[in-house]
XYZ file of C-alpha atoms in Angstrom:
642
model
C -5.893 -29.364 -29.155
C -5.193 -33.066 -28.760
C -1.619 -34.165 -29.256
C -0.998 -37.397 -31.193
C 1.386 -40.105 -30.183
C 2.030 -42.003 -27.006
C 3.136 -40.660 -23.669
C 6.751 -40.574 -22.595
C 8.586 -42.145 -19.695
C 11.811 -40.185 -19.296
C 14.816 -42.451 -19.973
C 17.535 -39.799 -19.943
C 18.599 -36.859 -17.846
C 18.011 -34.237 -20.523
C 21.576 -32.945 -20.465
C 23.416 -32.484 -23.764
C 27.178 -32.825 -24.160
C 28.066 -32.327 -27.827
C 31.538 -33.096 -29.128
C 34.307 -30.804 -27.987
C 34.579 -28.973 -31.316
C 30.866 -28.066 -31.671
C 28.815 -25.164 -30.386
C 27.034 -25.476 -27.096
C 24.679 -23.358 -24.990
C 25.972 -22.170 -21.614
C 23.691 -22.149 -18.575
C 24.998 -20.948 -15.204
C 23.361 -22.573 -12.183
C 23.497 -22.279 -8.396
C 22.970 -24.990 -5.786
C 19.990 -24.403 -3.486
C 19.452 -25.730 0.045
C 17.634 -28.788 -1.323
C 20.592 -29.919 -3.436
C 18.999 -28.814 -6.729
C 20.876 -26.836 -9.359
C 18.735 -23.800 -10.193
C 19.426 -21.898 -13.426
C 20.086 -18.195 -13.610
C 18.045 -16.332 -16.202
C 19.357 -15.993 -19.748
C 20.105 -12.286 -19.206
C 22.184 -13.070 -16.099
C 24.069 -15.832 -17.947
C 24.937 -13.436 -20.783
C 26.243 -10.986 -18.182
C 28.395 -13.659 -16.503
C 29.833 -14.768 -19.852
C 30.683 -11.160 -20.768
C 32.552 -10.699 -17.478
C 34.247 -14.057 -18.015
C 35.623 -12.968 -21.381
C 37.200 -9.888 -19.848
C 38.530 -11.367 -16.610
C 38.235 -15.091 -15.989
C 39.293 -14.605 -12.375
C 37.067 -11.656 -11.604
C 33.838 -10.998 -9.749
C 30.376 -10.806 -11.303
C 27.940 -8.331 -9.728
C 24.522 -9.820 -10.483
C 22.618 -6.688 -9.490
C 23.929 -4.932 -12.598
C 21.568 -6.966 -14.767
C 18.810 -8.011 -12.319
C 17.731 -5.697 -9.502
C 16.356 -8.598 -7.470
C 19.879 -10.064 -7.292
C 21.586 -6.899 -6.078
C 23.007 -8.469 -2.860
C 24.713 -11.270 -4.808
C 28.108 -11.556 -6.480
C 29.821 -14.545 -8.095
C 33.507 -15.147 -7.480
C 34.804 -16.836 -10.636
C 37.912 -18.200 -8.922
C 36.130 -20.125 -6.174
C 32.972 -20.737 -8.276
C 30.714 -19.568 -5.456
C 27.819 -17.155 -5.217
C 28.296 -14.794 -2.283
C 25.543 -12.791 -0.569
C 27.142 -9.591 0.648
C 24.749 -8.733 3.489
C 24.715 -12.175 5.161
C 27.917 -13.855 3.988
C 26.050 -16.897 2.631
C 28.016 -18.815 0.000
C 26.542 -21.248 -2.529
C 28.355 -23.274 -5.218
C 27.758 -22.342 -8.856
C 28.470 -24.316 -12.002
C 28.725 -23.709 -15.728
C 26.603 -26.265 -17.567
C 26.296 -27.005 -21.281
C 23.364 -27.982 -23.487
C 22.664 -28.595 -27.165
C 21.910 -25.446 -29.195
C 18.650 -27.098 -30.275
C 17.526 -27.600 -26.651
C 15.144 -25.373 -24.692
C 17.785 -22.890 -23.409
C 19.229 -22.573 -26.916
C 15.808 -21.608 -28.262
C 14.884 -19.363 -25.350
C 12.044 -21.633 -24.226
C 11.135 -21.490 -20.532
C 8.704 -23.895 -18.856
C 7.137 -22.682 -15.599
C 4.624 -23.873 -13.001
C 2.187 -21.727 -11.018
C 2.967 -21.515 -7.294
C 0.601 -20.884 -4.386
C 0.898 -17.099 -4.652
C -0.193 -17.127 -8.288
C 3.233 -16.268 -9.716
C 5.269 -18.490 -12.034
C 8.363 -20.500 -11.096
C 10.718 -21.935 -13.750
C 11.591 -25.626 -13.693
C 15.163 -26.818 -13.201
C 16.958 -26.635 -16.533
C 17.326 -30.386 -17.011
C 13.578 -30.788 -16.427
C 12.839 -27.875 -18.753
C 14.931 -29.531 -21.484
C 13.126 -32.835 -20.970
C 9.673 -31.232 -21.076
C 10.554 -29.340 -24.249
C 11.828 -32.518 -25.940
C 8.558 -34.311 -25.176
C 6.557 -31.286 -26.305
C 8.368 -31.092 -29.652
C 7.754 -34.807 -30.224
C 4.050 -34.173 -29.585
C 3.736 -36.604 -26.700
C 0.403 -36.058 -24.918
C 1.928 -36.539 -21.463
C 5.271 -36.821 -19.685
C 6.123 -38.782 -16.527
C 8.891 -37.168 -14.433
C 9.244 -40.061 -11.986
C 12.613 -41.153 -13.381
C 13.959 -37.649 -12.701
C 13.023 -37.940 -9.045
C 9.705 -36.061 -9.203
C 6.287 -37.674 -8.736
C 4.634 -35.431 -11.298
C 2.762 -36.076 -14.515
C 2.792 -33.370 -17.179
C -0.343 -33.190 -19.342
C 0.265 -31.153 -22.489
C -3.399 -31.166 -23.514
C -4.613 -29.423 -20.364
C -1.222 -27.762 -19.681
C -1.196 -28.814 -16.070
C 1.093 -30.680 -13.674
C -0.419 -33.392 -11.454
C 1.123 -34.702 -8.247
C 0.787 -38.480 -8.514
C 0.546 -38.848 -4.723
C -1.785 -36.019 -3.695
C -3.484 -35.625 -7.114
C -3.094 -31.874 -6.760
C -2.961 -30.059 -10.070
C -1.075 -26.904 -10.962
C -1.096 -24.929 -14.154
C 2.057 -24.818 -16.259
C 3.015 -22.647 -19.171
C 5.571 -22.379 -21.953
C 6.931 -18.957 -22.746
C 9.640 -17.524 -24.968
C 12.528 -15.584 -23.488
C 16.043 -14.546 -24.412
C 18.141 -17.486 -25.640
C 21.053 -18.497 -23.434
C 24.615 -17.621 -24.599
C 26.197 -19.785 -27.293
C 29.923 -20.574 -27.268
C 32.186 -22.269 -29.829
C 35.366 -24.299 -29.480
C 36.587 -26.974 -27.134
C 36.959 -26.921 -23.372
C 40.678 -27.136 -22.431
C 41.428 -30.451 -20.788
C 44.461 -29.152 -18.920
C 42.656 -26.584 -16.827
C 39.369 -26.324 -15.075
C 38.776 -22.700 -15.909
C 39.543 -20.251 -18.739
C 42.552 -18.181 -17.748
C 42.278 -14.482 -18.438
C 45.282 -12.397 -19.283
C 46.724 -10.495 -16.353
C 48.015 -6.994 -16.795
C 50.420 -7.355 -13.889
C 49.121 -4.145 -12.321
C 46.343 -4.287 -9.728
C 43.323 -2.061 -10.238
C 43.266 1.127 -8.142
C 39.541 1.111 -7.341
C 38.494 0.750 -3.694
C 37.060 -2.729 -4.133
C 40.222 -4.108 -5.751
C 42.420 -2.417 -3.144
C 40.359 -4.133 -0.429
C 40.519 -7.490 -2.221
C 44.251 -7.324 -2.859
C 45.133 -6.098 0.616
C 42.986 -8.797 2.222
C 44.582 -11.422 -0.006
C 48.064 -10.250 0.919
C 47.184 -10.196 4.609
C 45.684 -13.681 4.481
C 48.799 -15.011 2.748
C 51.017 -13.516 5.427
C 48.884 -14.884 8.263
C 48.696 -18.374 6.787
C 52.418 -18.443 6.042
C 53.137 -17.452 9.638
C 50.796 -20.128 10.969
C 52.360 -22.796 8.795
C 55.848 -21.872 9.980
C 54.683 -22.185 13.585
C 52.886 -25.461 12.982
C 55.450 -27.273 10.861
C 58.673 -25.448 11.527
C 59.454 -25.147 7.824
C 60.639 -28.764 7.535
C 59.680 -30.634 4.442
C 58.784 -34.261 4.442
C 59.705 -36.831 1.859
C 57.391 -37.368 -1.054
C 56.330 -40.812 -2.161
C 56.989 -42.757 1.042
C 54.903 -45.880 1.299
C 51.812 -45.509 3.466
C 51.909 -41.691 3.649
C 49.852 -38.847 2.305
C 51.730 -35.915 0.746
C 49.950 -32.603 0.790
C 51.575 -29.755 -1.123
C 50.475 -26.265 -0.118
C 51.824 -23.236 -1.899
C 51.373 -19.544 -1.215
C 49.766 -17.342 -3.811
C 51.786 -14.407 -5.091
C 50.184 -10.987 -4.766
C 51.367 -9.523 -8.075
C 49.823 -10.449 -11.397
C 52.248 -13.276 -12.065
C 51.316 -16.803 -12.906
C 49.326 -18.471 -10.173
C 49.998 -22.047 -11.242
C 53.074 -24.057 -11.887
C 52.806 -27.747 -12.724
C 53.380 -29.960 -9.709
C 54.112 -33.628 -9.842
C 51.093 -35.764 -9.080
C 52.754 -39.136 -8.937
C 52.308 -41.385 -5.982
C 53.600 -44.655 -4.700
C 51.587 -47.827 -4.472
C 49.950 -46.803 -1.203
C 50.197 -43.035 -1.623
C 47.706 -40.368 -2.572
C 49.201 -37.064 -3.706
C 46.934 -34.070 -3.351
C 48.128 -30.747 -4.755
C 46.404 -27.636 -3.479
C 47.139 -23.982 -4.096
C 49.180 -22.151 -6.669
C 52.093 -19.790 -7.089
C 55.834 -19.896 -7.338
C 56.656 -20.075 -3.661
C 58.349 -23.120 -2.192
C 56.096 -26.046 -1.424
C 55.619 -27.091 2.153
C 54.929 -30.753 2.650
C 53.421 -32.739 5.426
C 53.049 -36.456 5.917
C 50.121 -38.287 7.417
C 49.480 -42.001 7.824
C 47.118 -43.207 5.136
C 44.312 -44.942 6.977
C 40.571 -45.344 7.052
C 40.458 -42.725 9.810
C 41.665 -40.065 7.414
C 39.462 -41.173 4.529
C 36.459 -42.991 5.949
C 34.335 -42.576 2.861
C 36.555 -43.609 0.007
C 39.434 -46.086 -0.210
C 40.667 -44.570 -3.450
C 40.573 -40.813 -3.948
C 41.253 -38.970 -7.224
C 43.883 -36.269 -7.239
C 43.009 -32.598 -7.055
C 44.803 -29.952 -9.050
C 44.348 -26.225 -8.565
C 44.271 -23.844 -11.463
C 44.148 -20.218 -10.476
C 42.700 -21.008 -7.120
C 39.869 -23.168 -8.458
C 40.034 -26.802 -7.418
C 39.598 -29.161 -10.364
C 38.573 -32.766 -10.071
C 40.816 -34.918 -12.242
C 39.562 -38.420 -12.939
C 41.487 -40.613 -15.380
C 43.478 -37.616 -16.510
C 40.439 -35.581 -17.571
C 38.996 -32.426 -16.091
C 35.384 -32.944 -15.009
C 34.554 -29.668 -13.263
C 32.301 -28.526 -16.072
C 30.080 -31.578 -15.691
C 27.138 -31.550 -13.288
C 27.590 -32.901 -9.815
C 31.384 -32.934 -9.768
C 31.688 -29.728 -7.758
C 30.021 -31.482 -4.864
C 32.364 -34.479 -5.217
C 35.470 -32.349 -5.405
C 34.361 -30.196 -2.477
C 33.694 -33.183 -0.256
C 36.972 -34.793 -1.324
C 38.915 -31.633 -0.623
C 37.434 -31.414 2.864
C 38.465 -34.964 3.560
C 41.957 -34.199 2.291
C 42.640 -31.411 4.795
C 44.804 -33.030 7.460
C 44.654 -32.161 11.164
C 46.565 -28.993 11.972
C 45.867 -27.170 8.707
C 44.657 -23.618 9.493
C 40.882 -23.478 9.155
C 38.636 -20.457 8.682
C 35.053 -20.320 9.953
C 33.426 -18.505 7.037
C 29.996 -18.753 8.595
C 29.843 -17.307 12.083
C 26.235 -16.439 12.800
C 25.929 -17.732 16.348
C 27.765 -14.879 18.018
C 30.522 -17.258 19.104
C 33.227 -15.136 17.512
C 33.985 -11.541 16.565
C 33.959 -12.092 12.777
C 30.962 -10.696 10.898
C 29.534 -13.363 8.553
C 29.875 -11.193 5.443
C 33.529 -10.410 6.264
C 34.210 -14.057 7.052
C 32.601 -15.138 3.788
C 34.642 -12.677 1.732
C 37.819 -13.760 3.514
C 36.970 -17.362 2.698
C 36.548 -16.507 -0.981
C 39.873 -14.669 -1.071
C 41.751 -17.446 0.702
C 40.237 -20.066 -1.593
C 41.152 -17.956 -4.609
C 44.681 -17.648 -3.264
C 45.024 -21.428 -3.171
C 45.198 -21.553 0.613
C 43.594 -24.324 2.680
C 40.243 -23.164 3.967
C 37.882 -25.230 6.078
C 34.344 -24.021 5.403
C 32.399 -24.644 8.597
C 28.688 -25.274 8.214
C 26.575 -22.658 9.959
C 23.622 -23.770 12.047
C 20.396 -23.186 10.165
C 17.797 -20.898 11.739
C 14.681 -22.599 13.086
C 12.045 -20.549 11.284
C 8.970 -22.653 12.021
C 7.670 -24.815 14.876
C 7.118 -28.572 14.518
C 4.058 -29.598 12.476
C 0.791 -28.693 14.199
C -2.662 -30.177 13.730
C -5.412 -27.728 12.983
C -7.217 -28.901 16.102
C -4.252 -27.742 18.207
C -4.584 -24.127 16.999
C -6.610 -22.280 19.622
C -7.995 -18.722 19.748
C -5.930 -16.175 21.630
C -7.479 -15.564 25.078
C -9.175 -12.184 25.300
C -9.257 -11.610 21.530
C -12.308 -12.271 19.397
C -11.881 -14.248 16.198
C -8.775 -15.597 14.514
C -8.647 -13.620 11.254
C -8.743 -10.068 9.889
C -9.076 -9.021 6.275
C -8.498 -5.758 4.456
C -10.195 -5.048 1.153
C -9.797 -2.455 -1.536
C -11.451 0.577 -0.070
C -10.968 4.304 -0.259
C -9.082 5.907 2.567
C -11.093 7.891 5.044
C -10.817 11.530 4.054
C -11.510 14.800 5.806
C -14.029 17.211 4.355
C -11.160 19.153 2.824
C -7.541 19.997 3.748
C -8.472 23.346 5.278
C -10.980 21.707 7.636
C -8.410 19.133 8.779
C -5.782 21.816 9.482
C -8.235 24.034 11.332
C -9.432 21.050 13.401
C -6.031 20.564 15.035
C -4.632 24.121 15.136
C -5.428 27.493 16.636
C -4.535 30.794 15.005
C -1.702 32.904 16.392
C -2.256 36.655 16.299
C 1.392 37.622 16.870
C 3.831 35.205 15.244
C 7.234 34.733 16.900
C 10.360 35.588 14.948
C 11.438 32.005 14.201
C 11.548 29.652 11.230
C 8.667 27.605 9.888
C 10.328 24.185 9.652
C 8.202 23.259 6.614
C 9.035 26.096 4.216
C 12.064 27.432 6.192
C 10.776 30.992 5.906
C 10.388 33.182 9.005
C 6.944 32.956 10.582
C 6.670 36.734 10.492
C 6.951 36.504 6.689
C 4.559 34.893 4.223
C 4.616 31.149 3.590
C 7.049 29.792 1.059
C 4.063 28.217 -0.714
C 2.629 31.656 -1.572
C 1.873 31.674 -5.287
C 2.309 27.900 -5.477
C -0.699 26.880 -3.411
C -3.876 28.845 -2.934
C -6.818 28.003 -0.675
C -9.822 30.133 0.134
C -9.817 31.414 3.674
C -6.119 30.644 4.322
C -3.815 33.550 3.678
C -0.055 32.984 3.213
C 0.827 35.011 6.310
C -1.486 33.162 8.754
C 0.272 31.120 11.466
C -1.238 28.316 13.540
C -0.198 26.347 16.632
C -0.844 22.617 16.941
C -3.010 21.811 19.943
C -1.051 19.019 21.702
C 2.612 19.807 21.081
C 2.399 23.588 20.564
C 4.666 23.748 17.485
C 3.847 26.600 15.104
C 3.752 26.686 11.287
C 2.225 28.644 8.447
C -1.298 27.312 7.954
C -0.675 27.186 4.192
C 2.421 25.025 4.837
C 0.333 22.589 6.894
C -2.197 22.378 4.047
C 0.591 21.621 1.582
C 1.998 18.930 3.892
C -1.439 17.326 4.239
C -1.964 17.295 0.467
C 1.341 15.424 0.044
C 0.331 12.701 2.519
C -2.372 10.049 2.670
C -5.173 12.603 3.030
C -6.789 10.341 5.609
C -8.014 13.060 7.970
C -4.974 12.864 10.259
C -2.062 15.243 10.714
C 1.436 14.568 12.049
C 3.695 17.256 13.471
C 6.873 17.333 11.329
C 8.978 18.344 14.347
C 7.993 15.966 17.158
C 5.932 13.419 15.140
C 2.870 13.834 17.373
C -0.146 12.393 15.536
C -3.471 14.206 15.422
C -6.435 12.040 14.485
C -6.170 8.425 13.350
C -3.208 7.752 11.073
C -3.678 5.181 8.295
C -1.209 3.699 5.844
C -1.062 2.369 2.294
C -0.935 -1.370 3.004
C -2.300 -3.457 0.077
C -5.285 -5.797 0.605
C -4.602 -9.083 2.395
C -5.432 -11.143 5.456
C -4.034 -11.562 8.955
C -4.524 -14.741 11.003
C -3.553 -15.350 14.640
C -3.861 -18.295 16.990
C -2.120 -20.047 19.879
C 0.091 -23.089 19.190
C 1.256 -25.576 21.869
C 4.962 -24.739 21.702
C 7.106 -22.294 23.663
C 9.586 -19.717 22.409
C 13.206 -19.539 23.611
C 13.204 -17.365 26.721
C 9.529 -18.084 27.483
C 9.506 -21.704 28.707
C 6.262 -21.287 30.672
C 4.188 -19.735 27.888
C 2.667 -21.061 24.709
C 3.157 -19.168 21.462
C 0.976 -16.786 19.486
C 1.517 -17.298 15.774
C 0.581 -14.516 13.343
C 0.285 -15.284 9.630
C 0.240 -12.395 7.153
C -0.710 -13.062 3.544
C -0.732 -10.354 0.879
C -0.945 -11.243 -2.834
C 0.719 -9.330 -5.643
C -1.408 -6.739 -7.388
C -1.640 -3.331 -9.041
C -0.661 -0.097 -7.304
C -3.367 2.525 -6.747
C -3.187 6.312 -6.476
C -1.926 6.122 -2.890
C 1.154 4.108 -3.911
C 4.474 5.235 -5.457
C 3.696 4.138 -9.060
C -0.077 3.999 -9.689
C -1.091 1.472 -12.319
C 2.150 -0.498 -12.060
C 2.306 -4.059 -10.737
C 3.776 -4.705 -7.295
C 5.291 -7.974 -6.092
C 4.737 -9.688 -2.734
C 7.773 -11.816 -1.829
C 7.912 -14.281 1.042
C 4.205 -14.524 1.788
C 2.624 -15.943 3.823
C 4.904 -14.550 6.542
C 4.837 -16.236 9.955
C 5.546 -14.180 13.082
C 5.641 -15.150 16.747
C 4.792 -13.658 20.156
C 4.783 -15.234 23.619
C 1.278 -16.054 24.848
C 1.459 -13.949 28.005
C -0.150 -10.696 29.130
C 2.276 -8.406 27.323
C 2.318 -10.593 24.202
C -1.481 -10.409 23.975
C -1.327 -6.629 24.411
C 1.121 -6.412 21.499
C -1.167 -8.615 19.388
C -4.170 -6.352 20.059
C -2.158 -3.333 18.937
C -0.864 -5.198 15.862
C -4.460 -6.033 14.914
C -5.302 -2.337 15.257
C -2.276 -1.414 13.128
C -3.365 -3.974 10.522
C -6.866 -2.477 10.399
C -5.267 0.931 9.869
C -3.052 -0.546 7.109
C 0.200 0.290 8.874
C 2.015 -3.089 9.019
C 3.176 -3.152 5.383
C 3.636 -0.672 2.583
C 4.904 -0.692 -1.001
C 8.469 0.444 -1.548
C 12.021 -0.798 -2.116
C 13.277 -3.863 -0.242
C 16.338 -3.142 1.903
C 17.298 -6.836 1.613
C 17.130 -7.442 -2.140
C 16.980 -3.901 -3.517
C 13.810 -4.768 -5.448
C 11.466 -1.838 -6.001
C 7.667 -1.865 -6.178
C 7.351 -4.676 -3.668
C 5.580 -5.181 -0.331
C 7.905 -4.310 2.575
C 7.640 -3.972 6.352
C 6.571 -0.519 7.551
C 8.868 0.157 10.539
C 7.062 -2.187 12.945
C 9.460 -5.038 13.626
C 8.257 -8.645 13.846
C 9.909 -11.861 15.002
C 9.897 -14.291 12.077
C 12.309 -16.888 13.536
C 10.616 -19.378 15.860
C 13.256 -21.483 17.604
C 16.513 -19.531 17.269
C 17.905 -16.026 16.894
C 20.579 -16.479 14.224
C 19.202 -13.707 12.008
C 18.347 -11.272 14.796
C 14.628 -11.779 14.100
C 14.026 -14.455 16.725
C 14.109 -15.242 20.418
C 15.369 -14.858 23.095
C 15.133 -11.071 22.959
C 14.081 -9.652 26.355
C 13.614 -6.112 24.970
C 11.533 -6.946 21.904
C 8.042 -6.512 23.351
C 8.904 -3.102 24.814
C 10.579 -2.037 21.563
C 7.616 -2.998 19.394
C 5.240 -1.156 21.743
C 7.354 1.960 21.196
C 7.271 1.464 17.405
C 3.499 1.032 17.451
C 3.117 4.176 19.535
C 5.174 6.087 16.977
C 2.580 5.072 14.368
C -0.242 6.395 16.544
C -1.220 2.957 17.856
C -0.653 3.287 21.593
C -1.873 1.495 24.690
C -4.337 4.319 25.294
C -6.195 3.114 22.176
C -7.031 -0.214 23.819
C -10.527 -0.610 25.220
C -10.893 -2.059 28.665
């Protein structure tokens, strides 16, 4: 249907700030690696607001409302999202919009990504698109928002103005974001929850409180050693006064007003909270200390959360100011202040990144000076490569393999498969059958539960290669509970009889040589493997037939050295791919998401130029380890043809 009216060039940023005494919609957002604020879903925002009402200085466990976010928690004191398994910290903010805007109505605008799934726009863009849509503009230009895209409401597509590539977009209805009433207090950057004065007795709170107390003691000891307990004079011309106060462990007030006055050439920065005595330190005020800004606004800390005060007003609830206040606070830390490396992924120290990250959150919440060091980013991909530079792997035909929806290879029937790999035992030994846990001299535990012609419950068989013995009826039951692909695996020693296949969904595997070397292999080029599996519907061989499964992180790039052993591993990986053993459908150990494509116990190196995550190079034992893992899946070197 054609939409009347003229197109729209965006003149505003789409953000709504109603008067302080009106209702507004709350949207919580996190800062991604590209500097964009990405909104949490409406359900997650409702959950955060509910926790906020109960304890404004608490911790929000995001996995309680969204299984895909199970590794993440939000610390309301430091306003950071914390990933528990890696220690990664990202700033979060609490943003406000008009109740009549898209989040207030539960409207979500999304664009279709390369994998065919839908990705929501940033909230400010979503608000802008919805405004243009309601005014029946036929198109919308997002150039003024920093995006070279043109939105066409007639065809419901997004066009890249540079590449002319088009993507579908859609508008869907979802849960409306939480609505709040009343004004935002100007005197504090964060709502202060009532404290009971008694710490919680659960294990998590005991850990938090004990760590906080220990960090206070350590920092107090370090400050005494560094400064000798002497206090400088406040307000001296040409000096910088930094007030640092220890946080009290009990549930007493964490903030007492501190004077923020300064002399003509002074800047007074107040950090921390509590009722302990302030320790002061003086530094010459020069361009060396503040190279970026000749005039710096004062910082005040309310319950461990640093507020940016400009012209006497709190601005932490406005977009962008967290980044300003964070950068300003870093510049304000003078030399000699104890610093904590909260990201330690290079192996240069004994602190685990998750422990370091949690310690950083606690110290920040306690009002203590913390220097957040920036971790080196992993080098996941090689430099850009022309298609002409991608060469076939020597000794391997082709550069691509595909798997399609096909029925698994089946034996004639379970009894035939069991008989193929076993021989009957006339006199059974007096020992347990490790499948049913009954004695072999007795009948199978599946007697009366499972019946097959020609296999009596008391018959015992011995597997041909390993010699382990079981009730034949127990082996039939075990086969029926597996893939029914004509293979059998000894439950005791894992010896595989026949050709084992898996439940990997359809997809494609590509492999080629690129002209770059991996760390630890300076004389070899690199074999790059690209796996791509789309989302789909589970079949009878999967955990939940008929239910959709997701495929996160595809295409996945993996790397091997282009040497003799690397090519041998690639040949076996191709064989494992053909047997559908590389991936399976299950629960992700990283995100906790169920019904998703996961690795199937054959490790791959997905980090090209570093080894910060443990999935990169150098790793001198990797090739031998992956050969062992492939052999455990029945894909051994003896399967390779000369």
